Short mmCIF file of C-alpha atoms in Angstrom, two decimals:
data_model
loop_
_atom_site.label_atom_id
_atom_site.label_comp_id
_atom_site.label_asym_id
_atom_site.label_seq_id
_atom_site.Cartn_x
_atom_site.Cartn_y
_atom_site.Cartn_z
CA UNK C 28 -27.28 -16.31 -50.77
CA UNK C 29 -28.56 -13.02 -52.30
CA UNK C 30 -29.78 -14.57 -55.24
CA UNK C 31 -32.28 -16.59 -53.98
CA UNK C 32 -34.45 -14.28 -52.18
CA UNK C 33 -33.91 -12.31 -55.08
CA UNK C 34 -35.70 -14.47 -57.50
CA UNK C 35 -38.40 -15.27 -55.15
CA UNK C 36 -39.12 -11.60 -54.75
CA UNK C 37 -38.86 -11.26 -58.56
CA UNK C 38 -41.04 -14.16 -59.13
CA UNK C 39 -44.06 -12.76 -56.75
CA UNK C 40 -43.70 -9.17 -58.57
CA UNK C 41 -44.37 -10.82 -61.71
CA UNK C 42 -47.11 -12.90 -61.07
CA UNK C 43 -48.78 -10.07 -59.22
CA UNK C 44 -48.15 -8.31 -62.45
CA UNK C 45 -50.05 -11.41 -64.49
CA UNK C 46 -52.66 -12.00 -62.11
CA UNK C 47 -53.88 -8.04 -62.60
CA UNK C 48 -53.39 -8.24 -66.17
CA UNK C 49 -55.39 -11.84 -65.75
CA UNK C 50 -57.93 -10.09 -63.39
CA UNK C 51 -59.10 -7.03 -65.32
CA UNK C 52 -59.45 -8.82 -68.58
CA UNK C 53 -61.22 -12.00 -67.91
CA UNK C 54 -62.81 -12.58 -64.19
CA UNK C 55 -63.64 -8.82 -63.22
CA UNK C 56 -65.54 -8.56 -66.94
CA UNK C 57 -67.03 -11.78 -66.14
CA UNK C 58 -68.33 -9.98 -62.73
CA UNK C 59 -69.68 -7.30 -64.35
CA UNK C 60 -71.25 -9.27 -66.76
CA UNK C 61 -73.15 -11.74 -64.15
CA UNK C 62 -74.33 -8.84 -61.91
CA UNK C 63 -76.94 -8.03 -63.94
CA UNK C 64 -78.55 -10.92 -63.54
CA UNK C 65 -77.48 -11.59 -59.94
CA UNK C 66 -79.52 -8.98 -59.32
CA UNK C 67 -82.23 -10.23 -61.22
CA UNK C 68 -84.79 -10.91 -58.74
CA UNK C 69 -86.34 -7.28 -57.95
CA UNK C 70 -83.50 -5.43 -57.14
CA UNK C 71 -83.81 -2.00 -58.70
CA UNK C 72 -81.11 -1.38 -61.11
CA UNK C 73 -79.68 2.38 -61.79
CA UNK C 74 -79.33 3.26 -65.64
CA UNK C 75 -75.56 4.80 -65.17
CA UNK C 76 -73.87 1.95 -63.90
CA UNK C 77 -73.18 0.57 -67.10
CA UNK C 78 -70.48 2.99 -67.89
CA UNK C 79 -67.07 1.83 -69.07
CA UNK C 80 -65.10 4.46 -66.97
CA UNK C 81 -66.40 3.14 -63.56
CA UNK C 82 -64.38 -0.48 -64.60
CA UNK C 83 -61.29 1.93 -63.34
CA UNK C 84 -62.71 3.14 -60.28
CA UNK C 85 -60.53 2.80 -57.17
CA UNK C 86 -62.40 0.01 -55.73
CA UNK C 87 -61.97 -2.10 -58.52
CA UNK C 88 -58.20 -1.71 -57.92
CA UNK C 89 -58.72 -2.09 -55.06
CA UNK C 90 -60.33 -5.20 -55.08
CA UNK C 91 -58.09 -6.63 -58.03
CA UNK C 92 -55.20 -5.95 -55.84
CA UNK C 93 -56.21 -7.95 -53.02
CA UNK C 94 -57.22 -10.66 -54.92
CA UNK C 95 -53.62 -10.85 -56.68
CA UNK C 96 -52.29 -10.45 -53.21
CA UNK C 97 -54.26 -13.69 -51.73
CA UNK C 98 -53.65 -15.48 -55.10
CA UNK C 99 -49.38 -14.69 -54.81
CA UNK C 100 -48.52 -15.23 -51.46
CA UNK C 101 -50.74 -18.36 -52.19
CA UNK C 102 -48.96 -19.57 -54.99
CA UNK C 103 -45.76 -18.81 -53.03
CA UNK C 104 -46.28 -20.76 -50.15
CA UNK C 105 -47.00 -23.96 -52.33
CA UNK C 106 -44.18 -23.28 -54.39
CA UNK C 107 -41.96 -23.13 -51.11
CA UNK C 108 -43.55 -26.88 -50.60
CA UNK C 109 -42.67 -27.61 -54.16
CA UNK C 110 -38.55 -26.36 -53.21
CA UNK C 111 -38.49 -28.15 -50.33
CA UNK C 112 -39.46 -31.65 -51.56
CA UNK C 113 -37.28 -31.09 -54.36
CA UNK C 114 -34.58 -29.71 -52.23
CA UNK C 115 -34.19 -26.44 -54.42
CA UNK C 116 -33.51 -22.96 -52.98
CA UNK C 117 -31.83 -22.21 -49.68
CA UNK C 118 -33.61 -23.81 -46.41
CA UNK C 119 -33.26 -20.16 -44.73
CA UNK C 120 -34.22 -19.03 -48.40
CA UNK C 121 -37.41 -21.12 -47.95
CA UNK C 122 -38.01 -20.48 -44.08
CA UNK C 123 -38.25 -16.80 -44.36
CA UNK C 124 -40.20 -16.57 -47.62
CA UNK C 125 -42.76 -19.05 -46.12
CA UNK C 126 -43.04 -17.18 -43.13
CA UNK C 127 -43.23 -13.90 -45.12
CA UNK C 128 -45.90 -15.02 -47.63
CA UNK C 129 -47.79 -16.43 -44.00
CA UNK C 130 -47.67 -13.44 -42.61
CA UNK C 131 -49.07 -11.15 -45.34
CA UNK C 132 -51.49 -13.56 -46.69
CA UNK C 133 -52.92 -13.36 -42.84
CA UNK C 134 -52.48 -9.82 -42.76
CA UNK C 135 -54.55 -9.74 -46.00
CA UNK C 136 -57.12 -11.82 -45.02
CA UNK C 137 -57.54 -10.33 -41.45
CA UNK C 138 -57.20 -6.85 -42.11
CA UNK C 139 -56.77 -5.78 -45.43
CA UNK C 140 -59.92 -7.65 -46.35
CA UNK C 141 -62.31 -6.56 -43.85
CA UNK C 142 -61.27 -3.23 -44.24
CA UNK C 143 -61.27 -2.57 -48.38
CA UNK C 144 -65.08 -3.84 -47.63
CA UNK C 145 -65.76 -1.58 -45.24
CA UNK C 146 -64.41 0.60 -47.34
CA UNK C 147 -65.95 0.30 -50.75
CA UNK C 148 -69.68 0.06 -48.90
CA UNK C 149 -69.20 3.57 -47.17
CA UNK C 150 -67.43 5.22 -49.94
CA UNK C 151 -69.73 6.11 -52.90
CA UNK C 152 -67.82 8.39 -55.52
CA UNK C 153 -64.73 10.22 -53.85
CA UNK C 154 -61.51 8.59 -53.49
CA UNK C 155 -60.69 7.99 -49.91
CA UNK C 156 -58.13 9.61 -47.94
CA UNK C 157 -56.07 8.24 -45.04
CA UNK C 158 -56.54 11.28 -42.90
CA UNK C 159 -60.70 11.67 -43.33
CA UNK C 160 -62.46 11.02 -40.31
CA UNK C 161 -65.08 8.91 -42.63
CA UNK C 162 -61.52 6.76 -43.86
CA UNK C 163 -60.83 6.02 -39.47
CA UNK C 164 -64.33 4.63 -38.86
CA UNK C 165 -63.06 1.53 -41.27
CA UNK C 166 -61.12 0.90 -38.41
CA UNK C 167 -64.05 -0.21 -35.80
CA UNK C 168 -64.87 -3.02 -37.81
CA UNK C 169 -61.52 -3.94 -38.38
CA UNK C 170 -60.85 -3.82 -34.61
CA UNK C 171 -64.09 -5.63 -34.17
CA UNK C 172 -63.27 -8.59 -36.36
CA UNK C 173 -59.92 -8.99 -34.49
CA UNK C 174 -61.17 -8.70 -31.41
CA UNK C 175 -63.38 -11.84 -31.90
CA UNK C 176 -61.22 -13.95 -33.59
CA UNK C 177 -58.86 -13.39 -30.87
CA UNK C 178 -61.61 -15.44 -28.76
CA UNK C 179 -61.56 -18.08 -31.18
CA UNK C 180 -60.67 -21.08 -29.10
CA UNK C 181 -57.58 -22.78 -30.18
CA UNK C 182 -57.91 -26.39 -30.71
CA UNK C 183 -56.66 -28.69 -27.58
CA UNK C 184 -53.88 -30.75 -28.92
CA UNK C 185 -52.22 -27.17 -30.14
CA UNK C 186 -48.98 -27.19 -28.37
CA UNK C 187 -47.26 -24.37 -29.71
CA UNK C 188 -46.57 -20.33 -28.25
CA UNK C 189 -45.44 -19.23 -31.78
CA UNK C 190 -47.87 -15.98 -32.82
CA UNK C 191 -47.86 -16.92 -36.37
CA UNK C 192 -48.95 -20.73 -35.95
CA UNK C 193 -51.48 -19.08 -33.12
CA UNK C 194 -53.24 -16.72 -35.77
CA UNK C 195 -53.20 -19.64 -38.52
CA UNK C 196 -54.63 -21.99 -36.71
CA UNK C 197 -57.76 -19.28 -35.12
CA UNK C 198 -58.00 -18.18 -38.79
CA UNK C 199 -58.08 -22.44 -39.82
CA UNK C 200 -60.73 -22.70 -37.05
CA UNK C 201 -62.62 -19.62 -38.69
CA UNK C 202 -61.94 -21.01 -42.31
CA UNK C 203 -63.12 -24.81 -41.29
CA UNK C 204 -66.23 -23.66 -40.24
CA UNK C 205 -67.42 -21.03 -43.43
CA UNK C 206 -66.14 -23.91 -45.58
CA UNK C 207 -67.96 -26.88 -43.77
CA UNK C 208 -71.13 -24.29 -44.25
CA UNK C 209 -70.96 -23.51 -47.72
CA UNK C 210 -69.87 -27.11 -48.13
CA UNK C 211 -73.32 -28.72 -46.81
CA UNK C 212 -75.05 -25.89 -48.56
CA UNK C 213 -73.42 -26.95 -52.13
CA UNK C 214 -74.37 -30.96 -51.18
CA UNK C 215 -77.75 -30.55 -50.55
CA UNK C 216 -78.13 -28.07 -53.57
CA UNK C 217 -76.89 -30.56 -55.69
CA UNK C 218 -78.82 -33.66 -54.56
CA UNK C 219 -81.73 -31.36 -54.62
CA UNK C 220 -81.43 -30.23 -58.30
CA UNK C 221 -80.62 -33.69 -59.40
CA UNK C 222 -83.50 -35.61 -57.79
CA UNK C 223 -86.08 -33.06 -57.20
CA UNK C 224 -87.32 -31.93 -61.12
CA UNK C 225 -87.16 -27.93 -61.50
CA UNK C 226 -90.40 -26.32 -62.35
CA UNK C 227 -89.29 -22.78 -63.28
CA UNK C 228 -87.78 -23.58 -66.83
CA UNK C 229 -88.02 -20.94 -69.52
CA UNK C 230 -89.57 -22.08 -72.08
CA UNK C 231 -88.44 -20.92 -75.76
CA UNK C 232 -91.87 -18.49 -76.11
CA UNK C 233 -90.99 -16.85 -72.94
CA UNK C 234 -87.30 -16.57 -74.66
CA UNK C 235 -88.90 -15.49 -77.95
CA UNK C 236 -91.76 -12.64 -76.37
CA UNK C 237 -88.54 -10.86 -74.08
CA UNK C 238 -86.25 -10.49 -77.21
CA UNK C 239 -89.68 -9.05 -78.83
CA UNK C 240 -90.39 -6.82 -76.12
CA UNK C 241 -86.27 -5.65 -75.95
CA UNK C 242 -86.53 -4.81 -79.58
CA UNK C 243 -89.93 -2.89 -79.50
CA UNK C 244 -87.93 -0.86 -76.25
CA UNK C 245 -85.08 -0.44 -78.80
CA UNK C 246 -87.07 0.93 -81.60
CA UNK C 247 -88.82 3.72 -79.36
CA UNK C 248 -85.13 4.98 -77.78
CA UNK C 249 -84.17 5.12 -81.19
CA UNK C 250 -87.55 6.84 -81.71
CA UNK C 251 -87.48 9.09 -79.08
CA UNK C 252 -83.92 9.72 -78.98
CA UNK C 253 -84.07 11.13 -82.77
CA UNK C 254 -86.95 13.37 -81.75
CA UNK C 255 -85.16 14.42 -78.66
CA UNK C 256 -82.35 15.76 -81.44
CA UNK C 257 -84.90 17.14 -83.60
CA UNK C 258 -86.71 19.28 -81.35
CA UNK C 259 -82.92 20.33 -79.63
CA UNK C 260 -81.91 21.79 -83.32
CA UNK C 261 -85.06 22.95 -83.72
CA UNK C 262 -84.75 25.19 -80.44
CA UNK C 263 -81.29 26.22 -80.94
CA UNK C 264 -82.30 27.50 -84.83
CA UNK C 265 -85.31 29.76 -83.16
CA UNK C 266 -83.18 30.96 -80.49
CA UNK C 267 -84.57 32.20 -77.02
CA UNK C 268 -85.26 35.32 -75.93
CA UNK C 269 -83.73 37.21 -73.26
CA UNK C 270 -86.79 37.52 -70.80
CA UNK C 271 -87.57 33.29 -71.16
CA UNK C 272 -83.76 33.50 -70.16
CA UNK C 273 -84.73 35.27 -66.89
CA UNK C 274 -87.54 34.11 -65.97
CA UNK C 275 -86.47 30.04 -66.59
CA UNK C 276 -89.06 28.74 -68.52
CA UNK C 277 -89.14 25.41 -68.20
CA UNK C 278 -89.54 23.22 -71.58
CA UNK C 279 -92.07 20.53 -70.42
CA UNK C 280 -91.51 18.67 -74.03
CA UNK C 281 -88.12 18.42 -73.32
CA UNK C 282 -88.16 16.97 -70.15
CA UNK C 283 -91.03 14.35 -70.98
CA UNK C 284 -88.65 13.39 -73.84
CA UNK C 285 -85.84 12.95 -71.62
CA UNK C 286 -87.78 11.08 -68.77
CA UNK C 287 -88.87 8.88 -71.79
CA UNK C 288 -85.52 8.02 -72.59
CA UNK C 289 -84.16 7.47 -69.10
CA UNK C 290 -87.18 5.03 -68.61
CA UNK C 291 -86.24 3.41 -71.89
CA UNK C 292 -83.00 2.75 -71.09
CA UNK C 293 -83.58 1.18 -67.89
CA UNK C 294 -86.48 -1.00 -69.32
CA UNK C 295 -83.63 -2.08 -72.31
CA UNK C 296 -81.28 -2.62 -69.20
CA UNK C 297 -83.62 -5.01 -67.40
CA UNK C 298 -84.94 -6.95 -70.27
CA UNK C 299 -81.46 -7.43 -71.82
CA UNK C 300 -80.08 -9.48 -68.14
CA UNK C 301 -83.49 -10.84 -68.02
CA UNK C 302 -82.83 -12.64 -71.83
CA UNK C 303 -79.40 -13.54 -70.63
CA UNK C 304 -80.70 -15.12 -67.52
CA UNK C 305 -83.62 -16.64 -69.31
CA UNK C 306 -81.01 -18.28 -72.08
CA UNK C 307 -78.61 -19.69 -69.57
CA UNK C 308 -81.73 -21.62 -67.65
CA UNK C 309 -82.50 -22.61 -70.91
CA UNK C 310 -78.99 -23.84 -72.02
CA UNK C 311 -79.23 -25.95 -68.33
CA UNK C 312 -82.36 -27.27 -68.88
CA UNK C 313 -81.29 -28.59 -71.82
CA UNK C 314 -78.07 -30.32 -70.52
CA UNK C 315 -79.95 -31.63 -67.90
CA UNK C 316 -82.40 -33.25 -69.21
CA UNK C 317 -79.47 -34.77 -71.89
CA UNK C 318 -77.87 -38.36 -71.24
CA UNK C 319 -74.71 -36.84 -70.46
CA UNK C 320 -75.96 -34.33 -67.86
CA UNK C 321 -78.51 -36.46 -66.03
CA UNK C 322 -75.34 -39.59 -65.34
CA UNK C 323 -73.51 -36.59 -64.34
CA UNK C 324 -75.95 -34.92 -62.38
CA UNK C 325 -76.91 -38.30 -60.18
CA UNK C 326 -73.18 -39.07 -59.39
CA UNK C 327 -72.92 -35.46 -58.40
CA UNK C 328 -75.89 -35.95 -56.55
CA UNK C 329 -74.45 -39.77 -55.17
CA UNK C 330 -71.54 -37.96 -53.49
CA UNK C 331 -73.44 -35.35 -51.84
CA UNK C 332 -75.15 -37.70 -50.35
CA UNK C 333 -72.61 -39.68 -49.39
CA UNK C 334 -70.51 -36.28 -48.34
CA UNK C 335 -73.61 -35.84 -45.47
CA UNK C 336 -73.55 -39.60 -44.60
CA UNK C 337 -69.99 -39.58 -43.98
CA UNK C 338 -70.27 -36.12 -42.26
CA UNK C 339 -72.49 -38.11 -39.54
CA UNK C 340 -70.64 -40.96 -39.33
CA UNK C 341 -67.54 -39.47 -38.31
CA UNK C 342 -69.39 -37.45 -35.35
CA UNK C 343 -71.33 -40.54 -34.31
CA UNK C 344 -68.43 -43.00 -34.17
CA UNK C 345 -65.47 -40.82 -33.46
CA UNK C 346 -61.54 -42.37 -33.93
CA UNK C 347 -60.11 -43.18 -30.68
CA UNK C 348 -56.67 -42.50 -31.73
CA UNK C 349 -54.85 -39.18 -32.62
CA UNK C 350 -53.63 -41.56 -35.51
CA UNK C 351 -56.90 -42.56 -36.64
CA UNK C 352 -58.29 -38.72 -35.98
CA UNK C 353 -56.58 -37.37 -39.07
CA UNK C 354 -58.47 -39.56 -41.42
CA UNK C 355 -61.56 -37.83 -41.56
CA UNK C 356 -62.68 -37.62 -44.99
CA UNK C 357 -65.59 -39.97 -47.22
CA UNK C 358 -66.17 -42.68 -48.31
CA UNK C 359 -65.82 -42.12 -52.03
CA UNK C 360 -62.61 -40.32 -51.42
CA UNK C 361 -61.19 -43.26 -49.83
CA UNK C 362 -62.41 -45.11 -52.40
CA UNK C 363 -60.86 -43.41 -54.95
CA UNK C 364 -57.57 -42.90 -53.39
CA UNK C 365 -57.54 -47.47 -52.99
CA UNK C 366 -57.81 -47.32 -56.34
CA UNK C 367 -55.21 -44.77 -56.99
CA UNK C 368 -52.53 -46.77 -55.02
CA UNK C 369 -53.13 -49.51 -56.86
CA UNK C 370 -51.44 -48.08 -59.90
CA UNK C 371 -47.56 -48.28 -60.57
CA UNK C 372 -46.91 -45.01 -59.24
CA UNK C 373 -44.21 -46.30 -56.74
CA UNK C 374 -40.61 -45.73 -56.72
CA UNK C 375 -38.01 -48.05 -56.74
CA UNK C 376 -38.71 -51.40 -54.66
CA UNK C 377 -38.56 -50.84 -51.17
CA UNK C 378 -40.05 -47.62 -50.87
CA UNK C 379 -43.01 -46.45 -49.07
CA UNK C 380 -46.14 -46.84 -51.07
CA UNK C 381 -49.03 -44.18 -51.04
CA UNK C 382 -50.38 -43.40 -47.84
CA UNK C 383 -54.33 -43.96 -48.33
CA UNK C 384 -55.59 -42.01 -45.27
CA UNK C 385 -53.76 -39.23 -46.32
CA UNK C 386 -54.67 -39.16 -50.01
CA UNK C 387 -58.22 -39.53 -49.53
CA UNK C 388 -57.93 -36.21 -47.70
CA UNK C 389 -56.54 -34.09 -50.52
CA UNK C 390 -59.23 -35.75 -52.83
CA UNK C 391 -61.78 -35.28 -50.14
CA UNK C 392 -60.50 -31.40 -50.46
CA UNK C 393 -60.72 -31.34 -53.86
CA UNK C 394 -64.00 -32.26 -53.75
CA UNK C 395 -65.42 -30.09 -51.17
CA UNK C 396 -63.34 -27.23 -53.40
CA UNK C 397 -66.06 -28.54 -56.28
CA UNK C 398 -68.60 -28.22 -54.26
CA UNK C 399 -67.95 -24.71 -52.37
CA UNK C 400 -67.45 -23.73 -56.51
CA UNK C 401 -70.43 -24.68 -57.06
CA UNK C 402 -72.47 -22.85 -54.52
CA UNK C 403 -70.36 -19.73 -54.64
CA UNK C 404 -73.23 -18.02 -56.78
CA UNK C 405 -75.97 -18.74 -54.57
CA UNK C 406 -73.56 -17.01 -51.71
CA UNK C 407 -72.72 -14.18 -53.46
CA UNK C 408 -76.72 -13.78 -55.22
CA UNK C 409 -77.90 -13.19 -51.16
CA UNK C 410 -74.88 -10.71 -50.46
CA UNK C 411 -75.90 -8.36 -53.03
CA UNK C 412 -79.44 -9.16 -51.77
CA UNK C 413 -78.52 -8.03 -48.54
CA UNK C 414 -76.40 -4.90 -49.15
CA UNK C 415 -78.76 -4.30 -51.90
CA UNK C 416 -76.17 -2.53 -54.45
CA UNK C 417 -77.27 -0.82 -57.22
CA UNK C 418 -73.75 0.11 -59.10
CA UNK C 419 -72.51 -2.82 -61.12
CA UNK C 420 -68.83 -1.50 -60.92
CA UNK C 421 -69.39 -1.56 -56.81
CA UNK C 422 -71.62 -5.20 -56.65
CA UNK C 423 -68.38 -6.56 -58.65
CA UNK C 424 -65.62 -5.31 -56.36
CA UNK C 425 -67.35 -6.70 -53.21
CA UNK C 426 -68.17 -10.33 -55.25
CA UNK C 427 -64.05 -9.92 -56.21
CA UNK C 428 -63.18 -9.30 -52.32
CA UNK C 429 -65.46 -12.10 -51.37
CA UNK C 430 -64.30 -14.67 -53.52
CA UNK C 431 -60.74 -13.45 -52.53
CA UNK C 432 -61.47 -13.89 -49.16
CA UNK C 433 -63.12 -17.66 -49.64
CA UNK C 434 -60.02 -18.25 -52.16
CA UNK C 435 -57.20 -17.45 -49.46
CA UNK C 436 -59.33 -19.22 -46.50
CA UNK C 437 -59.92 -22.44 -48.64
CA UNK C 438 -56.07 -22.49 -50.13
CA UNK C 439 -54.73 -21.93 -46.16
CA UNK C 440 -56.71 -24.83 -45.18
CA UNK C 441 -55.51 -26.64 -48.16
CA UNK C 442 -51.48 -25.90 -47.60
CA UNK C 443 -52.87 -27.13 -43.48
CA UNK C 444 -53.67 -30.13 -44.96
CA UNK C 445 -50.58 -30.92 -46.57
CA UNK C 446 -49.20 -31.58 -43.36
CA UNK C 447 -50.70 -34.33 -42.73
CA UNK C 448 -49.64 -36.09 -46.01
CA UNK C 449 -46.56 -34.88 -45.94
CA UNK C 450 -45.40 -34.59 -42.02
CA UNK C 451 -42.30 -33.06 -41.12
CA UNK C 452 -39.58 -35.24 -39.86
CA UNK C 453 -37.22 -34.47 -36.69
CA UNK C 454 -34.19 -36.09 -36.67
CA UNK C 455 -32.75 -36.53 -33.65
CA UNK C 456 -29.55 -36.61 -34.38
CA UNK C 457 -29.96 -33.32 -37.42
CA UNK C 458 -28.92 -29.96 -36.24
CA UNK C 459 -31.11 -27.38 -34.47
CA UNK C 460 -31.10 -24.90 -37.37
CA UNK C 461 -32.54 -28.03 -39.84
CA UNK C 462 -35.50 -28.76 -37.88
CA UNK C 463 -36.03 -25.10 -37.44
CA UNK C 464 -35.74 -25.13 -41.31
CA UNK C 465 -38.88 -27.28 -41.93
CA UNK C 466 -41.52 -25.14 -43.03
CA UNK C 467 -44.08 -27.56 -42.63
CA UNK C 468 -43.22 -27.17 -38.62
CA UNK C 469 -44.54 -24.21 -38.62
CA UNK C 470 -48.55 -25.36 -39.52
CA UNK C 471 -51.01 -26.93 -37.14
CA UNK C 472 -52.00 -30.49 -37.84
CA UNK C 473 -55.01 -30.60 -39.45
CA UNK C 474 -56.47 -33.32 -37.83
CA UNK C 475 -56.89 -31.06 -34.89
CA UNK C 476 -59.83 -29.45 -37.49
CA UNK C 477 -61.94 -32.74 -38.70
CA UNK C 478 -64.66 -32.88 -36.48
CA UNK C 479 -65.05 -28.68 -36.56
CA UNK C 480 -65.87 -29.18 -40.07
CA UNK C 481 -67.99 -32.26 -40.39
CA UNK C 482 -70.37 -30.15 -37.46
CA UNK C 483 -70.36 -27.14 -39.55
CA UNK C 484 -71.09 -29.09 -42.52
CA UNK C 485 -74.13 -30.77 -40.81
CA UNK C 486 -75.14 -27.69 -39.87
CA UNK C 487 -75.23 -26.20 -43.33
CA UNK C 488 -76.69 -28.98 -45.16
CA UNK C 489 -79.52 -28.78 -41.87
CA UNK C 490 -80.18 -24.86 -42.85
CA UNK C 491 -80.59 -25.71 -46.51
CA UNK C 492 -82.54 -28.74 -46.52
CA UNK C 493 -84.89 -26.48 -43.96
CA UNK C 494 -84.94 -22.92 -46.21
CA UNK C 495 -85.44 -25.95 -49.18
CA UNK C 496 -88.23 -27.36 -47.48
CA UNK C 497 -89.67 -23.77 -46.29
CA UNK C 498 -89.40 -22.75 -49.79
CA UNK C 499 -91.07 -25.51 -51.51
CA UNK C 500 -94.10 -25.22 -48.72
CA UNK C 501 -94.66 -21.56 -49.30
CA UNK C 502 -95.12 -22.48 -53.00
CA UNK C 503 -97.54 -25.22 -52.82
CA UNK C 504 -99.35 -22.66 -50.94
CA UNK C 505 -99.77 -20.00 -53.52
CA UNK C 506 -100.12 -22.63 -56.48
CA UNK C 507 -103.56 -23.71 -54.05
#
């Protein structure tokens, strides 16, 4: 009985262990890299933020820890989904870790979140302290956000008094509608690139003149750095007198060297993301306009479409059974899942077959996953627009927190979903203490969510088509 909770407890340790590793080598590089050129477009950019030392700065633990947090208790609740359909582990064993991993992954996500942002946008260069009267005003906000989610209204077939499936399901309601936004934002983004043709494509002279220009700013820091040395040896072999020591004579050729070279630098900073950002619109200019990329790019663009087609049909012609009310999905993804249970996948004979309805959901999820992936740079390109952060250390922990946030709010509504293709079953004739064991008992159905998120998606894919259409007027203007 011991060993069991033992080895899940072992197992989370170590793949919080991984995931840091994981995080600090590969994805929080990869943030630093792109922030640059998130930034991009007129944000001023600070010459010191490129400094190796601030990659260990406690926000960036900070924000690596919560993101190994979200991703464990994650991973654990799908592996306690995993034990129970293969009947492995304890079913208290399996009960309590589920509930556990619930708990803190909602704890994370409500609190822990919300807070560490608050945090690393009011704290600038000092470690925080629990007991500073600067470290208690994160809690306002904190307070803030639970006070409105507490008047999130709970869906009306929710017949449950249980706190924890009370705060998943508000959280669900929360998570449904950020996901149906980003989701219509993501389908009418890529319908839009794929039918409407770009006209901002760097050309290879543009390419070319930038990596001329970066190497001309090059060659005069390396100019202006070796007379900088020069005249600093020179000084130090005249010497100064005592009275220029008293009355602080300032060296005007010094400092116009050195405001050279901070200029410099910054220049070689800008051009150097502006290259890398020119090169990449290159690189998918070129795959677009490839055989590969444009098939790719209109079947992308198909299911958008389709995505926001089946988005409206399933508000204007609602189900008028709770049976028929968990199928919301699209039409592709039913599509696909027809043709899925028509291979051999079946058991013996006389088993069940695949439930369509409830396959077409997970690949309905999957999809809208793709798509939320896709648009995830355009979301976090207008947060640093907004907060307007100049330290690429900082601009890469809040990016890490957000995409930790979206990752544990898309995976909850994910594990939600599995209910419904995979529904608990009472017995009526089991013991008490096995339908208490079911840990799928202890979600809300999903289908309580489908029409929350085909509104919200609407209402996305609305805003963007709008700020698409706003955007594209506005430049027809200044072209006349």
């Amino acid at each position: 009985m011991i060993l069991d909770p033992l080895v899940v407890v072992l197992a989370s340790a170590g793949l919080f262990w991984c995931s840091r590793a994981l995080l600090q080598r590969t994805l929080y590089g990869d943030l630093l890299y792109y922030v640059p050129q998130l930034q991009n477009s007129g944000l001023p950019q600070t010459v010191t933020t490129s400094h190796p030392r601030l990659a260990r700065s406690w926000h960036s633990s900070l924000a690596q820890s919560c993101f190994s947090i979200c991703f464990v208790e994650c991973c654990v609740l799908f592996a306690m989904l995993m034990c129970q359909g293969f009947g492995l582990l304890t079913p208290q064993t399996r009960l309590y870790s589920w509930r556990a991993s619930l708990l803190l992954l909602l704890v994370t996500i409500i609190i822990v979140m919300p807070a560490s942002f608050c945090m690393v946008l009011t704290y600038r260069t000092e470690v925080p302290s629990v007991f500073n009267l600067r470290a208690m005003t994160i809690l306002f906000p904190v307070a803030s956000f639970v006070f409105f989610l507490s008047f999130i209204p709970l869906p009306v077939g929710l017949m449950s008094h249980n706190p924890l499936m009370i705060n998943t399901a508000r959280l669900v309601v929360l998570g449904t509608t950020i996901l149906g936004l980003l989701s219509g934002l993501g389908s009418v983004n890529g319908a839009w690139s794929a039918f409407v043709r770009q006209t901002h494509i760097a050309s290879l002279a543009s390419v070319r003149s930038s990596e001329t220009a970066l190497e001309r700013a090059r060659s005069d820091l390396s100019e202006r750095t070796r007379q900088l040395d020069e005249y600093s040896a020179s000084q130090l072999q005249v010497g100064e007198s005592w009275v220029s020591r008293l009355t602080s004579k300032r060296d005007k050729h010094r400092e116009s060297l050195e405001q050279e070279i901070v200029g410099l630098r910054a220049f070689e900073s800008q051009m150097t993301s502006r290259i890398a950002t020119l090169r990449r619109r290159q690189e998918t200019a070129e795959f677009t306009e490839s055989f590969r990329g444009k098939w790719l790019g209109r079947i992308w663009a198909v299911y958008c479409v389709c995505r926001v087609c089946s988005s409206a049909i399933n508000l204007l012609s609602p189900p008028s059974s709770t049976t028929a009310s968990a199928s919301y999905g699209d039409a592709i993804a039913h599509v696909l899942a027809y043709l899925l249970s028509l291979l051999p996948l079946d058991g013996a004979r006389g088993t069940p077959g695949i439930d369509i309805a409830s396959l077409s959901r997970q690949i309905s999820l999957v999809l809208v996953g793709v798509i939320i992936f896709s648009s995830i740079r355009a979301v976090l390109m207008n947060v640093m627009r907004v907060f307007r952060i100049t330290s690429r250390s900082m601009s890469a922990s809040l990016m890490l927190l957000l995409l930790a946030q979206l990752m544990g709010i898309y995976l909850l509504s994910t594990v939600v979903q599995l209910r419904t293709m995979f529904p608990p079953s009472f017995n009526p004739g089991a013991p008490e203490d096995a339908t208490e064991a079911n840990i799928l008992s202890t979600l809300p159905e999903y289908s309580l969510f489908g029409g929350l998120f085909d509104w919200s998606f609407l209402l996305g894919a609305t805003g963007c088509v709008f700020a698409r259409w706003v955007g594209g007027y506005f430049e027809d203007e200044e072209d006349m």
